[in-house]
Short mmCIF file of C-alpha atoms and ligand atoms in Angstrom, two decimals:
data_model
loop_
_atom_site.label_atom_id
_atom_site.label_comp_id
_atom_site.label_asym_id
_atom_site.label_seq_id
_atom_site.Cartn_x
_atom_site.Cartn_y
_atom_site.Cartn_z
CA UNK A 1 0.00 0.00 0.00
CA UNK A 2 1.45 3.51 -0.47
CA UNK A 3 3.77 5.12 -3.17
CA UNK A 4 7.34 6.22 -2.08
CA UNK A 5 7.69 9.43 0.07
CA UNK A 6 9.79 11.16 1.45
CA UNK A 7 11.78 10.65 4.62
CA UNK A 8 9.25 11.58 7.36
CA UNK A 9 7.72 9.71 9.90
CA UNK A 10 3.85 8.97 10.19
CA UNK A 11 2.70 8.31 13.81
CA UNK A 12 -1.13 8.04 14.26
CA UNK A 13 -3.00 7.84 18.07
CA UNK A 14 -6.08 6.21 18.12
CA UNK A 15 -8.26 5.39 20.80
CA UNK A 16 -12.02 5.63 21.63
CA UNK A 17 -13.44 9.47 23.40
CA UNK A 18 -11.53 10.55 26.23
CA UNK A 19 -8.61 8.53 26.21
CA UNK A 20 -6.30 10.97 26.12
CA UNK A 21 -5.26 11.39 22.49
CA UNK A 22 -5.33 15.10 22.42
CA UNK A 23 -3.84 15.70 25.51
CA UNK A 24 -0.66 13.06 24.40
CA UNK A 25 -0.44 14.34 21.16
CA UNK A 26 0.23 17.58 22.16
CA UNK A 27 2.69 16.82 24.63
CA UNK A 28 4.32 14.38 21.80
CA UNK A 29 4.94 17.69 19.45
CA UNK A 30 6.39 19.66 21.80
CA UNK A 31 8.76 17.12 23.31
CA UNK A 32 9.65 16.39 19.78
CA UNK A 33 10.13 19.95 18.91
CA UNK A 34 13.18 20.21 20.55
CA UNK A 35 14.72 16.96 18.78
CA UNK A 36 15.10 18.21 15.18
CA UNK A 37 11.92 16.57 14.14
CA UNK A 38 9.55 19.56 13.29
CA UNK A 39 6.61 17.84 14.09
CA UNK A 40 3.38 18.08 12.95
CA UNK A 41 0.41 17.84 15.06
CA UNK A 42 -2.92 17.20 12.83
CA UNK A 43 -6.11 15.46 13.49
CA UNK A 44 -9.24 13.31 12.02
CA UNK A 45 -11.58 14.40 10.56
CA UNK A 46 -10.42 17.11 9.51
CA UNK A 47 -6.63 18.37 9.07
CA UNK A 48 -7.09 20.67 5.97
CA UNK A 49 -9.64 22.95 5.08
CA UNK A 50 -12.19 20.94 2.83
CA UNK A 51 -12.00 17.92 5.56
CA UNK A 52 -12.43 20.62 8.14
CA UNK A 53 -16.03 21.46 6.56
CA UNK A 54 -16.37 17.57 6.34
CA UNK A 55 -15.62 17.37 9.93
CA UNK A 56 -18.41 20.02 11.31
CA UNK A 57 -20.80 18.00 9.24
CA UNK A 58 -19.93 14.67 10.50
CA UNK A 59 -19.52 15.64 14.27
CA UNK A 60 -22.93 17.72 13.86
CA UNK A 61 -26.20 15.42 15.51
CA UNK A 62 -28.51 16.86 13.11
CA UNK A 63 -28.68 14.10 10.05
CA UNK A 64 -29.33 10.93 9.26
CA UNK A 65 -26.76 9.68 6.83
CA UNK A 66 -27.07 5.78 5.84
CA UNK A 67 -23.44 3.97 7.31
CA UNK A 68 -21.83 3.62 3.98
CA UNK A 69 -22.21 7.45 3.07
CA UNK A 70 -20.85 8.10 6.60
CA UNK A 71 -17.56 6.01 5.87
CA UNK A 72 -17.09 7.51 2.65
CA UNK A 73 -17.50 10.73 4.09
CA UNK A 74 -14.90 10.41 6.60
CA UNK A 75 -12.81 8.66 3.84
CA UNK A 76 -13.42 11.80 1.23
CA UNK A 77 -11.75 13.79 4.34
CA UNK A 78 -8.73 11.87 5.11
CA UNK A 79 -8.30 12.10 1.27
CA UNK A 80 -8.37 16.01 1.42
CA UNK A 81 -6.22 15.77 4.63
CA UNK A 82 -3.48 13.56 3.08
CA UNK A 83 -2.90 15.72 -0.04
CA UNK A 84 -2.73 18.53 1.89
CA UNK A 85 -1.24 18.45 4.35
CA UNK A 86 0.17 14.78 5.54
CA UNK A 87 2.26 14.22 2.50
CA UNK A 88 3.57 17.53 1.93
CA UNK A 89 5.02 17.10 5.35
CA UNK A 90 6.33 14.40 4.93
CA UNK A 91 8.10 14.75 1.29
CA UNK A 92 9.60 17.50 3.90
CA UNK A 93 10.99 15.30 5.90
CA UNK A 94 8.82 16.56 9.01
CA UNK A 95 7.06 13.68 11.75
CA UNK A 96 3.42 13.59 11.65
CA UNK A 97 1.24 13.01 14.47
CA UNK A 98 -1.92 12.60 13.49
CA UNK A 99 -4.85 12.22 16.14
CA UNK A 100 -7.13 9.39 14.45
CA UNK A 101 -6.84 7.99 11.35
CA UNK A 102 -8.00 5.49 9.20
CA UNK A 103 -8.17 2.97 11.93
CA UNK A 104 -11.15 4.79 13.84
CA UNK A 105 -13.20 4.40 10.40
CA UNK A 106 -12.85 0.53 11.54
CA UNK A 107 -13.46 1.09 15.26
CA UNK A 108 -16.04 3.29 15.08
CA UNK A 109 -17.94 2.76 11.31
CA UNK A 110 -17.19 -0.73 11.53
CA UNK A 111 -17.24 -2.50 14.92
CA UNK A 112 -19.41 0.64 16.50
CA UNK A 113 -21.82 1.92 14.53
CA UNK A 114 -21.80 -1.57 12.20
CA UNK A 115 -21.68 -4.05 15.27
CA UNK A 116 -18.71 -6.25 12.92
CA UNK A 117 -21.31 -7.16 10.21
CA UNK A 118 -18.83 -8.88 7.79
CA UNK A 119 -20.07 -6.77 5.11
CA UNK A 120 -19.63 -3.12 6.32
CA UNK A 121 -15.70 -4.19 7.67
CA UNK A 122 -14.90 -5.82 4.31
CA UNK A 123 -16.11 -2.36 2.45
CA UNK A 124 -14.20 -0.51 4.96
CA UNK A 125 -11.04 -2.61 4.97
CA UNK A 126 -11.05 -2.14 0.98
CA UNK A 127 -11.04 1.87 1.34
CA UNK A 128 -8.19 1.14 3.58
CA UNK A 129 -6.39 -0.70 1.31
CA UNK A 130 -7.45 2.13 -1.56
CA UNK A 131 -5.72 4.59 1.04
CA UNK A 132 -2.75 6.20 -0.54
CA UNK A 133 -0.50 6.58 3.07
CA UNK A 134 -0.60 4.03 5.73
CA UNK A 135 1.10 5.35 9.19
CA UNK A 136 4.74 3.64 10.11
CA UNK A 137 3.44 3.31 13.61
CA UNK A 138 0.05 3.26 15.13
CA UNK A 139 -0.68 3.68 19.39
CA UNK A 140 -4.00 3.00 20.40
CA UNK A 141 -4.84 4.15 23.96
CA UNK A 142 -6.43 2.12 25.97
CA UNK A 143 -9.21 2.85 28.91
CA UNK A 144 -12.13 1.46 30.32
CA UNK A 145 -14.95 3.13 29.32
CA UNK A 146 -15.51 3.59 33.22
CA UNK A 147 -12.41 6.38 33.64
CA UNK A 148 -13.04 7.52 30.30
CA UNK A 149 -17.10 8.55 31.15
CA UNK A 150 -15.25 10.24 34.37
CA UNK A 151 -12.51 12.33 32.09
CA UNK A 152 -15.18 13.54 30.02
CA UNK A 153 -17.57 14.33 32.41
CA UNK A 154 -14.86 16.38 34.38
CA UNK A 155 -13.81 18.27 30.95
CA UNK A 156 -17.80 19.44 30.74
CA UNK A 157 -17.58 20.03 27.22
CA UNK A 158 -20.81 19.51 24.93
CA UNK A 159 -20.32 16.10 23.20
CA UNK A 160 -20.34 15.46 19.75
CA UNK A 161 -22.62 12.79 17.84
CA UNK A 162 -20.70 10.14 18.79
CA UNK A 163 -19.62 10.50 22.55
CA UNK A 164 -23.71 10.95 22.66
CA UNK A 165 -24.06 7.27 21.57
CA UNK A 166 -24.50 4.67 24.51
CA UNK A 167 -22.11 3.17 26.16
CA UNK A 168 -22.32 -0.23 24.67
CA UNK A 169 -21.29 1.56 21.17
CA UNK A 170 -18.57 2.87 22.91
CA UNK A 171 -17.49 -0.55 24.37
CA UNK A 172 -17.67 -2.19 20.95
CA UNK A 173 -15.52 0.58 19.83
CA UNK A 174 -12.28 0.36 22.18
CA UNK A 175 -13.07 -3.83 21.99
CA UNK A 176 -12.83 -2.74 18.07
CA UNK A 177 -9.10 -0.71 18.59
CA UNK A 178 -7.70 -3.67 20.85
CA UNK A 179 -8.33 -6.58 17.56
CA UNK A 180 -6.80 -4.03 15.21
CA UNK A 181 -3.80 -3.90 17.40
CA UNK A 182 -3.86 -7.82 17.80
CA UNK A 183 -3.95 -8.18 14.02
CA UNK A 184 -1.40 -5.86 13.39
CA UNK A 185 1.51 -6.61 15.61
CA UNK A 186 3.96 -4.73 13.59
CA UNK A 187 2.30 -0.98 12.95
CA UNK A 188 -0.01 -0.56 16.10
CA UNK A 189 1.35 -0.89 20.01
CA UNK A 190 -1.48 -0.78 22.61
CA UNK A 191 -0.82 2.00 25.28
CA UNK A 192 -2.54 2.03 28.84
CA UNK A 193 -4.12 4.87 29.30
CA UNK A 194 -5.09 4.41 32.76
CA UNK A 195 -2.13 5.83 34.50
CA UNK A 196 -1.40 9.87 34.50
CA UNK A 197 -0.29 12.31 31.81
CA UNK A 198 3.00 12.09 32.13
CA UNK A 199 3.41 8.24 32.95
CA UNK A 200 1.32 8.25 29.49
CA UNK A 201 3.91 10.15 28.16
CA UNK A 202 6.69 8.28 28.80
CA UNK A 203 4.92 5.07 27.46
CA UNK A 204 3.85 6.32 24.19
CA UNK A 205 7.50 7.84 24.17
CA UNK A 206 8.89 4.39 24.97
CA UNK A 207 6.81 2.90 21.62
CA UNK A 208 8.53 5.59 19.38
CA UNK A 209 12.02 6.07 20.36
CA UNK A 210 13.09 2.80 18.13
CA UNK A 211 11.17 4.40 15.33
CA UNK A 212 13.04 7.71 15.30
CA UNK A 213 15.71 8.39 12.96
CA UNK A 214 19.23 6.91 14.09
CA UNK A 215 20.97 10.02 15.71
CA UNK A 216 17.81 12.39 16.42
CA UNK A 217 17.83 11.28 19.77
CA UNK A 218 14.43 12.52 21.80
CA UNK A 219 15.27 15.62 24.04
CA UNK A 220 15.67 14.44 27.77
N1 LIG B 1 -14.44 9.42 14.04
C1 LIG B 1 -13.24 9.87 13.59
C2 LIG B 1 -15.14 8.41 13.39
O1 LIG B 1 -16.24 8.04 13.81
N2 LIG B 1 -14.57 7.84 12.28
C3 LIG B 1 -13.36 8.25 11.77
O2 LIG B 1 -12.90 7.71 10.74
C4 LIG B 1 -12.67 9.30 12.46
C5 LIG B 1 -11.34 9.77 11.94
C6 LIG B 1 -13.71 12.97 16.46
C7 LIG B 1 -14.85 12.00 16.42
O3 LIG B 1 -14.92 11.44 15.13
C8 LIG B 1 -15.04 10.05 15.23
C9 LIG B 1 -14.38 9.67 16.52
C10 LIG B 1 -14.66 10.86 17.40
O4 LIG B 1 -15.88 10.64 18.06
P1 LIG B 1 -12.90 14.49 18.40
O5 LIG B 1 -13.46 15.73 18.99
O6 LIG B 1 -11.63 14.65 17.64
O7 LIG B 1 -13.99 13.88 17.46
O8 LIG B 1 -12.93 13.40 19.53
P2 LIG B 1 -11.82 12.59 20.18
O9 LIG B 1 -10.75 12.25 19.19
O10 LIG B 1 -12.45 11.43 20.86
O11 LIG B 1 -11.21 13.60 21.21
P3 LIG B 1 -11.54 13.80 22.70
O12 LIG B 1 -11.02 15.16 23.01
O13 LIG B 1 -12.96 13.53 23.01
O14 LIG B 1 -10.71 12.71 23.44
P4 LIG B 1 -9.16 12.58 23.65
O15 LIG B 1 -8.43 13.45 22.71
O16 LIG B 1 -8.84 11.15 23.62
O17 LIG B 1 -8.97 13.07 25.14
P5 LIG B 1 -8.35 14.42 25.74
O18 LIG B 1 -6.90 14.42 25.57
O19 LIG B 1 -9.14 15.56 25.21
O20 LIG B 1 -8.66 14.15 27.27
C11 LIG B 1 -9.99 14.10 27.76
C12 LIG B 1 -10.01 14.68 29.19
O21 LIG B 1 -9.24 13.82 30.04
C13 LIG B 1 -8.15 14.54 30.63
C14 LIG B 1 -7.95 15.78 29.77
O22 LIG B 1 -7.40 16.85 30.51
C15 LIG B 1 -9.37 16.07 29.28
O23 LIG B 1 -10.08 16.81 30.25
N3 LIG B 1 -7.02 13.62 30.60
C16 LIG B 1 -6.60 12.92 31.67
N4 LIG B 1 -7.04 12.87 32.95
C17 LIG B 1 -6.39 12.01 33.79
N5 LIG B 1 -5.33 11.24 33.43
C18 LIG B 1 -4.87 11.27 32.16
N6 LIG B 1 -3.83 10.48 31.80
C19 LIG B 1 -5.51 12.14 31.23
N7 LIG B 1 -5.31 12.40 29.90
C20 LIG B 1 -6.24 13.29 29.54
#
């Protein structure tokens, strides 16, 4: 999958709502600001400006869109998003962290909102595989949907169409992220989320280190 690019590095976090993505992602960039990487910190949907419009729409409770128009949707933005932004940072030889990717379209399209029906995954697994840019490494944070309903509820922020779906949707979904890391070993390292911010940190810091360029050490 994937033509040739340049020589950047792709890092995606994935999880289901309040695991922490944001928060990690953000202290990812700046850690790896001071290393030489210029990192990149974008996000899913949206990313660029066309995927950004795609992103109000999708996020917004106030449609009805049958599953497969939803997946394309959020595959028409990640489209936008990688022309536009991902690979011209990377042919610049920049690190991209990249909150969500294609692997929530599976999580949340395909074991959430489509329960697993064989059907739905194997439509979104061939998008996947239509997908011009796979990451180089994938971390998925993990948390029981028990601390994550507390994190969100503490934040008091008005919740989009999906953190407004029950909570079994929301179990299927991090059930969902934990198979794609079991059946893909190589690209995606599970991460628990349970501890603090900073012993989150150092894990997800502890994943990437052996992906980093040879001699662009991470900043102590
Ligand atoms: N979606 C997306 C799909 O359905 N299909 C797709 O293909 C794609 C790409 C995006 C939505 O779109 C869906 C999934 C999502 O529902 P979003 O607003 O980007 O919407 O939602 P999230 O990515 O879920 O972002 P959230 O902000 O809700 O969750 P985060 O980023 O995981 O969590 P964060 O960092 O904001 O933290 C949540 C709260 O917990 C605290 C933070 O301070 C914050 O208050 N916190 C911690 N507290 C204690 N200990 C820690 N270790 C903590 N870490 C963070």
């Amino acid at each position: 999958m994937g033509e040739p690019r340049g020589r950047g590095l792709f890092i995606t976090l994935e999880g289901g709502e309040g695991a922490g993505k944001s928060t990690q992602a953000r202290l990812l960039v700046d850690r790896l600001a001071g290393g030489g990487h210029r990192p990149l910190h974008t996000r899913e949907p949206g990313g660029a400006s066309g995927a950004e419009r795609l992103r109000t729409f999708l996020l917004a409770g106030d449609h009805q869109l049958s599953l497969r128009a939803e997946i394309l949707l959020h595959v028409a933005a990640r489209f936008d998003h990688i022309e536009h932004t991902i690979e011209p940072a990377l042919a610049e030889g920049r690190l991209v962290v990249c909150d969500r990717y294609f692997d929530s379209t599976l999580a949340y399209q395909g074991y959430g909102l489509g329960r697993g029906d064989p059907e739905i995954m194997a439509f979104i697994r061939t998008l996947i595989r239509a997908t011009p840019l796979a990451p180089d490494l994938t971390l998925v944070l993990d948390l029981p949907r028990e601390q994550a309903r507390i994190r969100l509820r503490d934040r008091n922020a008005a919740p989009d169409r999906y953190e407004q779906l029950d909570d079994a949707f929301h179990v299927r979904v991090a059930d969902g992220f934990r198979e794609i890391a079991h059946e893909a070993p190589g690209r995606v390292r599970l991460i628990d989320a349970a501890g603090d911010v900073e012993r989150v940190h150092q894990a997800l810091l502890d994943a990437l280190t052996p992906r980093l360029c040879a001699g662009r050490a991470v900043p102590a």
